[in-house]
Amino acid sequence: MKDKILIAGGYGNVGQVICSYLAEKFPGKIIAAGRNYEKADNFSKTTGGAVLPMKLDVAENHENSSLLDEVLLVVMCLDQKDTRFIEACIRRGIHYIDITASYKLLSDIEAMAGLAEQNGSTAVLSVGIAPGITNILVKHCKQRLGILEEAYINLLLGLGDEHGKAAIEWTVDNINTTFDVVENGNLQKVRSFEDGKESFFSEKLGKRMAYRFDFTDQHVLPRTLNIKTVSTRLCFDSVIFTRFFAILKKLGVLNLLKLKNFRRLFVKVFENFRLGSDIFAVAVDAIGEKEGKRAEYHCSIIGHKEGIITGKVAGLVAEKIYNGAYASGVFHIEQLFEPEEILKELEENIEIRCS
Ligand SMILES: NC(=O)c1ccc[n+]([C@@H]2O[C@H](COP(=O)([O-])OP(=O)(O)OC[C@H]3O[C@@H](n4cnc5c(N)ncnc54)[C@H](OP(=O)(O)O)[C@@H]3O)[C@@H](O)[C@H]2O)c1
């Protein structure tokens, strides 16, 4: 019977949260999969067997693999190198959710929309916080304004939070990138962790200087919500560290991350390093028109433990896809869900302010 939910990377930092959330709703139907069976089994034991363990390497060929025979939905919690596993899922009509923050991968999955429609598969992308909640907050701003022309997204991450290795590697690999953003409807090249802009997060956090970072929401939202200008910037809870990091970037010191050994050491330090709190925040400054007049709208959320909230958002989306009947195809979170249905479920975990 096809009634299982397979979480690839299921015993990782975010994957564990998704598994535990879904196992409460659907005990015995959740599979935590990864390349190390022992780790999957140890995690399964902590859930009293409500989560089932599986050894699975998504980089292998799964075209005819029996491992997917009973699977109705896959939740992907790691950055894949190619789309072969996804294609194998979609060809079998398996629904698919991806929390990746890699735009290259998201674009490649978008290109499979026709295949998903033909096979009755629903794929949901941009699930988590950034992308994810950021997309949902921008949609909320657009609904409040009516016409949204500019959206400035700012993300604050706590240096004392627990971030998984895959998430740290993604961040480190994006420190030295140059990428395109949409400004006034045109593509403009910008550099990571440069072009700082001050933004207000909350009374407690105040205004913070945040820097450009290659989050996927800024590439997707101009298309899905028809916005002329979108940017995403990043800062850390420690003002001093954010400034220090921006200076190192300016001086070219972070170019050393291109050296394999230095990158490995940097990732290790961040895996074990706790310099701040576990807070995270997202603030969106939106500019557009309301009832024929130029208007601004500000919306922010604050929470703790970014990995847990990312997992909860993914768990929530998975629960809806498992229980509901959604159109076949490939969608970003904001194309399939209303802000209220996601934000309402997070009220216990996050503070939401809009003005
Ligand atoms: N959207 C968002 O807001 C958001 C937020 C945080 C993280 N993320 C993304 O979420 C992903 C996971 O982050 P994380 O912090 O949970 O990382 P993590 O703790 O390192 O977890 C990744 C898991 O994937 C498994 N894995 C790696 N390669 C695999 C393969 N080929 N086949 C099967 N399993 C494999 C790893 O176990 P083994 O090595 O033992 O196989 C590990 O359990 C990252 O891609 C990150 O960018 C998104």
Tab-separated table of N, CA and C in Angstrom, residues 115-263:
chain	number	residue	atom	x	y	z
A	115	LEU	N	6.213	16.954	-16.317
A	115	LEU	CA	6.329	15.542	-15.912
A	115	LEU	C	5.457	15.283	-14.674
A	116	ALA	N	5.482	16.231	-13.727
A	116	ALA	CA	4.678	16.079	-12.503
A	116	ALA	C	3.189	16.097	-12.839
A	117	GLU	N	2.784	16.976	-13.765
A	117	GLU	CA	1.362	17.031	-14.159
A	117	GLU	C	0.933	15.716	-14.801
A	118	GLN	N	1.782	15.207	-15.689
A	118	GLN	CA	1.453	13.933	-16.391
A	118	GLN	C	1.297	12.772	-15.422
A	119	ASN	N	2.103	12.771	-14.342
A	119	ASN	CA	2.145	11.615	-13.442
A	119	ASN	C	1.336	11.798	-12.153
A	120	GLY	N	0.628	12.909	-12.044
A	120	GLY	CA	-0.219	13.143	-10.868
A	120	GLY	C	0.569	13.388	-9.603
A	121	SER	N	1.756	14.007	-9.744
A	121	SER	CA	2.598	14.270	-8.573
A	121	SER	C	2.562	15.764	-8.228
A	122	THR	N	2.489	16.073	-6.935
A	122	THR	CA	2.548	17.474	-6.497
A	122	THR	C	3.911	17.697	-5.853
A	123	ALA	N	4.675	18.657	-6.386
A	123	ALA	CA	5.982	18.971	-5.796
A	123	ALA	C	5.906	20.369	-5.190
A	124	VAL	N	6.340	20.483	-3.939
A	124	VAL	CA	6.327	21.795	-3.273
A	124	VAL	C	7.753	22.193	-2.939
A	125	LEU	N	8.154	23.373	-3.415
A	125	LEU	CA	9.499	23.899	-3.191
A	125	LEU	C	9.425	25.138	-2.303
A	126	SER	N	10.588	25.639	-1.888
A	126	SER	CA	10.665	26.833	-1.024
A	126	SER	C	9.942	26.579	0.296
A	127	VAL	N	10.310	25.509	0.957
A	127	VAL	CA	9.663	25.120	2.217
A	127	VAL	C	10.681	25.256	3.354
A	128	GLY	N	10.331	25.986	4.396
A	128	GLY	CA	11.239	26.225	5.529
A	128	GLY	C	11.099	27.670	5.989
A	129	ILE	N	12.224	28.298	6.289
A	129	ILE	CA	12.165	29.707	6.707
A	129	ILE	C	12.625	30.625	5.574
A	130	ALA	N	13.859	30.376	5.082
A	130	ALA	CA	14.350	31.170	3.953
A	130	ALA	C	15.025	30.235	2.963
A	131	PRO	N	14.343	29.707	1.966
A	131	PRO	CA	13.018	30.130	1.552
A	131	PRO	C	11.920	29.447	2.379
A	132	GLY	N	10.736	29.980	2.324
A	132	GLY	CA	9.582	29.399	3.002
A	132	GLY	C	8.759	30.498	3.640
A	133	ILE	N	9.031	30.738	4.927
A	133	ILE	CA	8.308	31.782	5.651
A	133	ILE	C	8.540	33.152	4.985
A	134	THR	N	9.751	33.356	4.447
A	134	THR	CA	10.025	34.644	3.775
A	134	THR	C	9.059	34.815	2.585
A	135	ASN	N	8.861	33.756	1.800
A	135	ASN	CA	7.934	33.824	0.653
A	135	ASN	C	6.514	34.119	1.134
A	136	ILE	N	6.137	33.441	2.228
A	136	ILE	CA	4.780	33.575	2.761
A	136	ILE	C	4.557	35.001	3.291
A	137	LEU	N	5.572	35.572	3.961
A	137	LEU	CA	5.423	36.940	4.497
A	137	LEU	C	5.302	37.958	3.367
A	138	VAL	N	6.063	37.747	2.292
A	138	VAL	CA	5.963	38.678	1.152
A	138	VAL	C	4.560	38.574	0.534
A	139	LYS	N	4.026	37.354	0.446
A	139	LYS	CA	2.663	37.202	-0.082
A	139	LYS	C	1.657	37.930	0.822
A	140	HIS	N	1.866	37.815	2.134
A	140	HIS	CA	0.996	38.506	3.096
A	140	HIS	C	1.052	40.022	2.856
A	141	CYS	N	2.275	40.557	2.658
A	141	CYS	CA	2.430	41.994	2.399
A	141	CYS	C	1.669	42.389	1.138
A	142	LYS	N	1.782	41.563	0.115
A	142	LYS	CA	1.109	41.875	-1.153
A	142	LYS	C	-0.408	41.899	-0.959
A	143	GLN	N	-0.916	40.941	-0.186
A	143	GLN	CA	-2.366	40.900	0.047
A	143	GLN	C	-2.835	42.139	0.806
A	144	ARG	N	-1.992	42.631	1.751
A	144	ARG	CA	-2.363	43.811	2.536
A	144	ARG	C	-2.304	45.090	1.711
A	145	LEU	N	-1.307	45.179	0.814
A	145	LEU	CA	-1.145	46.407	0.037
A	145	LEU	C	-2.058	46.443	-1.187
A	146	GLY	N	-2.235	45.323	-1.820
A	146	GLY	CA	-2.961	45.295	-3.099
A	146	GLY	C	-1.955	45.215	-4.236
A	147	ILE	N	-1.154	46.286	-4.386
A	147	ILE	CA	-0.089	46.249	-5.401
A	147	ILE	C	1.250	46.298	-4.664
A	148	LEU	N	2.101	45.312	-4.926
A	148	LEU	CA	3.423	45.268	-4.282
A	148	LEU	C	4.496	45.463	-5.348
A	149	GLU	N	5.294	46.524	-5.184
A	149	GLU	CA	6.332	46.798	-6.194
A	149	GLU	C	7.732	46.443	-5.722
A	150	GLU	N	7.996	46.642	-4.411
A	150	GLU	CA	9.335	46.378	-3.885
A	150	GLU	C	9.223	45.581	-2.582
A	151	ALA	N	10.004	44.529	-2.475
A	151	ALA	CA	10.019	43.751	-1.225
A	151	ALA	C	11.468	43.569	-0.782
A	152	TYR	N	11.776	44.046	0.417
A	152	TYR	CA	13.127	43.925	0.969
A	152	TYR	C	13.054	42.948	2.138
A	153	ILE	N	13.641	41.768	1.939
A	153	ILE	CA	13.569	40.702	2.948
A	153	ILE	C	14.874	40.718	3.751
A	154	ASN	N	14.768	40.645	5.068
A	154	ASN	CA	15.966	40.635	5.930
A	154	ASN	C	15.860	39.467	6.895
A	155	LEU	N	16.968	38.732	7.008
A	155	LEU	CA	16.974	37.554	7.866
A	155	LEU	C	18.056	37.704	8.923
A	156	LEU	N	17.709	37.435	10.178
A	156	LEU	CA	18.692	37.468	11.266
A	156	LEU	C	18.822	36.047	11.815
A	157	LEU	N	20.052	35.548	11.864
A	157	LEU	CA	20.275	34.190	12.386
A	157	LEU	C	21.097	34.240	13.664
A	158	GLY	N	20.756	33.399	14.618
A	158	GLY	CA	21.476	33.344	15.890
A	158	GLY	C	22.724	32.477	15.774
A	159	LEU	N	23.847	33.010	16.229
A	159	LEU	CA	25.097	32.237	16.160
A	159	LEU	C	25.181	31.190	17.270
A	160	GLY	N	24.226	31.238	18.196
A	160	GLY	CA	24.214	30.243	19.268
A	160	GLY	C	23.255	29.112	18.948
A	161	ASP	N	22.627	29.159	17.768
A	161	ASP	CA	21.644	28.149	17.392
A	161	ASP	C	22.359	26.910	16.873
A	162	GLU	N	21.617	25.795	16.850
A	162	GLU	CA	22.195	24.562	16.329
A	162	GLU	C	21.881	24.487	14.845
A	163	HIS	N	22.917	24.575	13.986
A	163	HIS	CA	22.692	24.475	12.546
A	163	HIS	C	23.329	23.177	12.062
A	164	GLY	N	22.640	22.447	11.189
A	164	GLY	CA	23.169	21.187	10.669
A	164	GLY	C	24.338	21.429	9.723
A	165	LYS	N	25.130	20.366	9.501
A	165	LYS	CA	26.320	20.497	8.648
A	165	LYS	C	25.933	20.959	7.237
A	166	ALA	N	24.854	20.367	6.675
A	166	ALA	CA	24.458	20.721	5.302
A	166	ALA	C	24.096	22.202	5.213
A	167	ALA	N	23.416	22.729	6.251
A	167	ALA	CA	23.009	24.138	6.240
A	167	ALA	C	24.240	25.047	6.363
A	168	ILE	N	25.205	24.637	7.211
A	168	ILE	CA	26.430	25.446	7.375
A	168	ILE	C	27.222	25.443	6.058
A	169	GLU	N	27.331	24.263	5.444
A	169	GLU	CA	28.080	24.170	4.177
A	169	GLU	C	27.442	25.054	3.113
A	170	TRP	N	26.109	25.059	3.062
A	170	TRP	CA	25.423	25.899	2.059
A	170	TRP	C	25.778	27.367	2.300
A	171	THR	N	25.752	27.802	3.567
A	171	THR	CA	26.036	29.209	3.893
A	171	THR	C	27.473	29.553	3.520
A	172	VAL	N	28.412	28.689	3.916
A	172	VAL	CA	29.835	28.934	3.641
A	172	VAL	C	30.086	28.999	2.125
A	173	ASP	N	29.435	28.103	1.374
A	173	ASP	CA	29.655	28.067	-0.082
A	173	ASP	C	29.038	29.267	-0.791
A	174	ASN	N	28.205	30.007	-0.099
A	174	ASN	CA	27.569	31.170	-0.740
A	174	ASN	C	28.154	32.501	-0.297
A	175	ILE	N	29.235	32.469	0.482
A	175	ILE	CA	29.821	33.711	0.975
A	175	ILE	C	30.536	34.488	-0.133
A	176	ASN	N	31.109	33.769	-1.087
A	176	ASN	CA	31.900	34.446	-2.124
A	176	ASN	C	31.211	34.490	-3.488
A	177	THR	N	29.895	34.322	-3.512
A	177	THR	CA	29.233	34.252	-4.819
A	177	THR	C	28.825	35.633	-5.330
A	178	THR	N	28.684	35.711	-6.664
A	178	THR	CA	28.071	36.879	-7.318
A	178	THR	C	26.781	36.347	-7.920
A	179	PHE	N	25.688	37.068	-7.740
A	179	PHE	CA	24.413	36.545	-8.251
A	179	PHE	C	23.533	37.678	-8.783
A	180	ASP	N	22.499	37.284	-9.529
A	180	ASP	CA	21.582	38.272	-10.108
A	180	ASP	C	20.404	38.516	-9.185
A	181	VAL	N	19.998	39.781	-9.079
A	181	VAL	CA	18.740	40.084	-8.388
A	181	VAL	C	17.863	40.893	-9.352
A	182	VAL	N	16.572	40.932	-9.077
A	182	VAL	CA	15.667	41.688	-9.935
A	182	VAL	C	15.423	43.059	-9.298
A	183	GLU	N	15.819	44.108	-10.031
A	183	GLU	CA	15.587	45.476	-9.548
A	183	GLU	C	14.887	46.261	-10.642
A	184	ASN	N	13.749	46.820	-10.320
A	184	ASN	CA	12.922	47.518	-11.322
A	184	ASN	C	12.699	46.655	-12.559
A	185	GLY	N	12.534	45.385	-12.349
A	185	GLY	CA	12.229	44.467	-13.451
A	185	GLY	C	13.441	44.027	-14.256
A	186	ASN	N	14.626	44.554	-13.922
A	186	ASN	CA	15.839	44.167	-14.658
A	186	ASN	C	16.778	43.366	-13.764
A	187	LEU	N	17.586	42.514	-14.410
A	187	LEU	CA	18.559	41.733	-13.641
A	187	LEU	C	19.780	42.588	-13.338
A	188	GLN	N	20.235	42.518	-12.103
A	188	GLN	CA	21.429	43.277	-11.703
A	188	GLN	C	22.365	42.362	-10.919
A	189	LYS	N	23.662	42.427	-11.226
A	189	LYS	CA	24.624	41.546	-10.530
A	189	LYS	C	24.984	42.162	-9.182
A	190	VAL	N	24.960	41.349	-8.132
A	190	VAL	CA	25.364	41.813	-6.798
A	190	VAL	C	26.290	40.768	-6.180
A	191	ARG	N	27.014	41.201	-5.129
A	191	ARG	CA	27.950	40.266	-4.486
A	191	ARG	C	27.484	39.926	-3.078
A	192	SER	N	27.715	38.686	-2.715
A	192	SER	CA	27.307	38.190	-1.410
A	192	SER	C	28.005	38.939	-0.268
A	193	PHE	N	27.271	39.145	0.801
A	193	PHE	CA	27.734	39.822	2.018
A	193	PHE	C	28.349	41.196	1.743
A	194	GLU	N	27.765	41.910	0.794
A	194	GLU	CA	28.156	43.304	0.520
A	194	GLU	C	26.868	44.122	0.425
A	195	ASP	N	26.998	45.431	0.125
A	195	ASP	CA	25.835	46.308	-0.068
A	195	ASP	C	24.883	46.261	1.145
A	196	GLY	N	25.439	46.596	2.321
A	196	GLY	CA	24.656	46.566	3.560
A	196	GLY	C	23.503	47.571	3.548
A	197	LYS	N	22.418	47.197	4.230
A	197	LYS	CA	21.237	48.061	4.312
A	197	LYS	C	20.655	47.881	5.715
A	198	GLU	N	20.292	48.999	6.341
A	198	GLU	CA	19.748	48.902	7.697
A	198	GLU	C	18.256	48.574	7.652
A	199	SER	N	17.841	47.686	8.547
A	199	SER	CA	16.419	47.349	8.582
A	199	SER	C	15.964	47.147	10.022
A	200	PHE	N	14.706	47.523	10.279
A	200	PHE	CA	14.149	47.384	11.626
A	200	PHE	C	13.567	45.974	11.792
A	201	PHE	N	14.013	45.251	12.829
A	201	PHE	CA	13.503	43.899	13.064
A	201	PHE	C	12.388	43.884	14.111
A	202	SER	N	12.668	44.520	15.268
A	202	SER	CA	11.661	44.542	16.340
A	202	SER	C	12.136	45.540	17.397
A	203	GLU	N	11.268	45.841	18.385
A	203	GLU	CA	11.663	46.763	19.466
A	203	GLU	C	12.917	46.233	20.167
A	204	LYS	N	12.909	44.905	20.418
A	204	LYS	CA	14.025	44.306	21.157
A	204	LYS	C	15.318	44.278	20.325
A	205	LEU	N	15.189	43.902	19.070
A	205	LEU	CA	16.386	43.764	18.225
A	205	LEU	C	16.793	45.092	17.595
A	206	GLY	N	15.833	45.984	17.445
A	206	GLY	CA	16.103	47.298	16.857
A	206	GLY	C	16.463	47.209	15.388
A	207	LYS	N	17.252	48.240	14.934
A	207	LYS	CA	17.674	48.262	13.531
A	207	LYS	C	18.976	47.495	13.398
A	208	ARG	N	19.125	46.732	12.339
A	208	ARG	CA	20.362	45.977	12.113
A	208	ARG	C	20.827	46.165	10.672
A	209	MET	N	22.151	46.199	10.512
A	209	MET	CA	22.723	46.245	9.171
A	209	MET	C	22.768	44.811	8.642
A	210	ALA	N	22.129	44.594	7.489
A	210	ALA	CA	22.151	43.249	6.895
A	210	ALA	C	22.736	43.344	5.488
A	211	TYR	N	23.296	42.227	5.015
A	211	TYR	CA	24.045	42.222	3.753
A	211	TYR	C	23.441	41.224	2.768
A	212	ARG	N	23.630	41.510	1.501
A	212	ARG	CA	23.053	40.660	0.460
A	212	ARG	C	23.519	39.212	0.602
A	213	PHE	N	22.601	38.277	0.396
A	213	PHE	CA	22.962	36.870	0.440
A	213	PHE	C	22.077	36.134	-0.558
A	214	ASP	N	22.627	35.039	-1.147
A	214	ASP	CA	21.932	34.411	-2.276
A	214	ASP	C	20.822	33.446	-1.845
A	215	PHE	N	19.846	33.945	-1.109
A	215	PHE	CA	18.685	33.122	-0.768
A	215	PHE	C	17.774	33.045	-1.996
A	216	THR	N	17.100	31.909	-2.143
A	216	THR	CA	16.346	31.679	-3.384
A	216	THR	C	15.059	32.496	-3.484
A	217	ASP	N	14.506	32.927	-2.346
A	217	ASP	CA	13.226	33.646	-2.387
A	217	ASP	C	13.275	34.852	-3.325
A	218	GLN	N	14.428	35.580	-3.323
A	218	GLN	CA	14.536	36.793	-4.143
A	218	GLN	C	14.552	36.490	-5.655
A	219	HIS	N	14.868	35.243	-6.019
A	219	HIS	CA	14.856	34.871	-7.441
A	219	HIS	C	13.464	34.400	-7.868
A	220	VAL	N	12.753	33.799	-6.916
A	220	VAL	CA	11.468	33.171	-7.231
A	220	VAL	C	10.306	34.181	-7.167
A	221	LEU	N	10.298	35.021	-6.128
A	221	LEU	CA	9.144	35.898	-5.881
A	221	LEU	C	8.842	36.905	-6.992
A	222	PRO	N	9.849	37.459	-7.714
A	222	PRO	CA	9.484	38.364	-8.815
A	222	PRO	C	8.573	37.668	-9.831
A	223	ARG	N	8.754	36.333	-10.000
A	223	ARG	CA	7.928	35.586	-10.969
A	223	ARG	C	6.601	35.151	-10.366
A	224	THR	N	6.669	34.556	-9.155
A	224	THR	CA	5.434	33.963	-8.613
A	224	THR	C	4.455	35.027	-8.107
A	225	LEU	N	4.970	36.178	-7.631
A	225	LEU	CA	4.068	37.216	-7.119
A	225	LEU	C	4.135	38.499	-7.951
A	226	ASN	N	4.856	38.446	-9.071
A	226	ASN	CA	4.936	39.577	-9.988
A	226	ASN	C	5.379	40.872	-9.280
A	227	ILE	N	6.617	40.861	-8.775
A	227	ILE	CA	7.161	42.022	-8.053
A	227	ILE	C	8.381	42.536	-8.820
A	228	LYS	N	8.501	43.876	-8.919
A	228	LYS	CA	9.576	44.442	-9.756
A	228	LYS	C	10.942	44.424	-9.074
A	229	THR	N	10.960	44.557	-7.742
A	229	THR	CA	12.237	44.585	-7.023
A	229	THR	C	12.147	43.679	-5.793
A	230	VAL	N	13.069	42.723	-5.688
A	230	VAL	CA	13.118	41.875	-4.480
A	230	VAL	C	14.584	41.672	-4.082
A	231	SER	N	14.876	41.826	-2.792
A	231	SER	CA	16.228	41.519	-2.315
A	231	SER	C	16.130	40.768	-0.989
A	232	THR	N	17.158	39.951	-0.700
A	232	THR	CA	17.220	39.288	0.609
A	232	THR	C	18.589	39.562	1.215
A	233	ARG	N	18.575	40.010	2.459
A	233	ARG	CA	19.835	40.304	3.161
A	233	ARG	C	19.910	39.501	4.454
A	234	LEU	N	21.155	39.305	4.909
A	234	LEU	CA	21.400	38.457	6.077
A	234	LEU	C	22.246	39.199	7.107
A	235	CYS	N	21.931	39.000	8.379
A	235	CYS	CA	22.830	39.439	9.448
A	235	CYS	C	22.757	38.391	10.567
A	236	PHE	N	23.649	38.536	11.546
A	236	PHE	CA	23.663	37.598	12.673
A	236	PHE	C	23.202	38.326	13.931
A	237	ASP	N	22.877	37.563	14.971
A	237	ASP	CA	22.399	38.216	16.203
A	237	ASP	C	23.487	39.104	16.808
A	238	SER	N	24.755	38.732	16.627
A	238	SER	CA	25.840	39.563	17.141
A	238	SER	C	26.183	40.657	16.130
A	239	VAL	N	25.962	41.921	16.537
A	239	VAL	CA	26.254	43.062	15.657
A	239	VAL	C	27.748	43.089	15.339
A	240	ILE	N	28.558	42.835	16.386
A	240	ILE	CA	30.017	42.888	16.207
A	240	ILE	C	30.475	41.839	15.205
A	241	PHE	N	29.933	40.618	15.336
A	241	PHE	CA	30.350	39.547	14.422
A	241	PHE	C	29.921	39.879	12.987
A	242	THR	N	28.700	40.390	12.828
A	242	THR	CA	28.211	40.731	11.473
A	242	THR	C	29.147	41.746	10.830
A	243	ARG	N	29.536	42.781	11.621
A	243	ARG	CA	30.417	43.822	11.084
A	243	ARG	C	31.797	43.260	10.729
A	244	PHE	N	32.318	42.446	11.651
A	244	PHE	CA	33.630	41.823	11.473
A	244	PHE	C	33.634	40.975	10.188
A	245	PHE	N	32.558	40.215	10.014
A	245	PHE	CA	32.412	39.346	8.854
A	245	PHE	C	32.370	40.170	7.558
A	246	ALA	N	31.635	41.293	7.599
A	246	ALA	CA	31.530	42.165	6.413
A	246	ALA	C	32.893	42.777	6.082
A	247	ILE	N	33.672	43.100	7.131
A	247	ILE	CA	35.006	43.672	6.900
A	247	ILE	C	35.931	42.615	6.284
A	248	LEU	N	35.877	41.394	6.840
A	248	LEU	CA	36.701	40.302	6.289
A	248	LEU	C	36.362	40.081	4.819
A	249	LYS	N	35.060	40.166	4.508
A	249	LYS	CA	34.621	39.978	3.113
A	249	LYS	C	35.202	41.082	2.231
A	250	LYS	N	35.121	42.322	2.726
A	250	LYS	CA	35.600	43.480	1.965
A	250	LYS	C	37.112	43.380	1.703
A	251	LEU	N	37.824	42.878	2.725
A	251	LEU	CA	39.284	42.769	2.600
A	251	LEU	C	39.713	41.567	1.750
A	252	GLY	N	38.747	40.719	1.410
A	252	GLY	CA	39.069	39.551	0.572
A	252	GLY	C	39.567	38.361	1.377
A	253	VAL	N	39.551	38.483	2.723
A	253	VAL	CA	40.060	37.380	3.560
A	253	VAL	C	39.207	36.115	3.371
A	254	LEU	N	37.907	36.308	3.119
A	254	LEU	CA	37.024	35.132	3.018
A	254	LEU	C	37.228	34.359	1.716
A	255	ASN	N	38.063	34.926	0.810
A	255	ASN	CA	38.423	34.170	-0.402
A	255	ASN	C	39.153	32.886	-0.043
A	256	LEU	N	39.731	32.867	1.173
A	256	LEU	CA	40.442	31.670	1.643
A	256	LEU	C	39.510	30.456	1.704
A	257	LEU	N	38.186	30.730	1.755
A	257	LEU	CA	37.219	29.623	1.830
A	257	LEU	C	37.219	28.791	0.550
A	258	LYS	N	37.861	29.333	-0.499
A	258	LYS	CA	37.959	28.547	-1.743
A	258	LYS	C	38.961	27.402	-1.576
A	259	LEU	N	39.828	27.507	-0.523
A	259	LEU	CA	40.782	26.419	-0.246
A	259	LEU	C	40.063	25.337	0.558
A	260	LYS	N	40.163	24.088	0.063
A	260	LYS	CA	39.417	22.963	0.657
A	260	LYS	C	39.620	22.835	2.171
A	261	ASN	N	40.902	22.865	2.601
A	261	ASN	CA	41.194	22.634	4.013
A	261	ASN	C	40.668	23.750	4.895
A	262	PHE	N	40.782	25.000	4.404
A	262	PHE	CA	40.287	26.141	5.178
A	262	PHE	C	38.759	26.066	5.293
A	263	ARG	N	38.097	25.691	4.166
A	263	ARG	CA	36.636	25.559	4.175
A	263	ARG	C	36.215	24.498	5.191
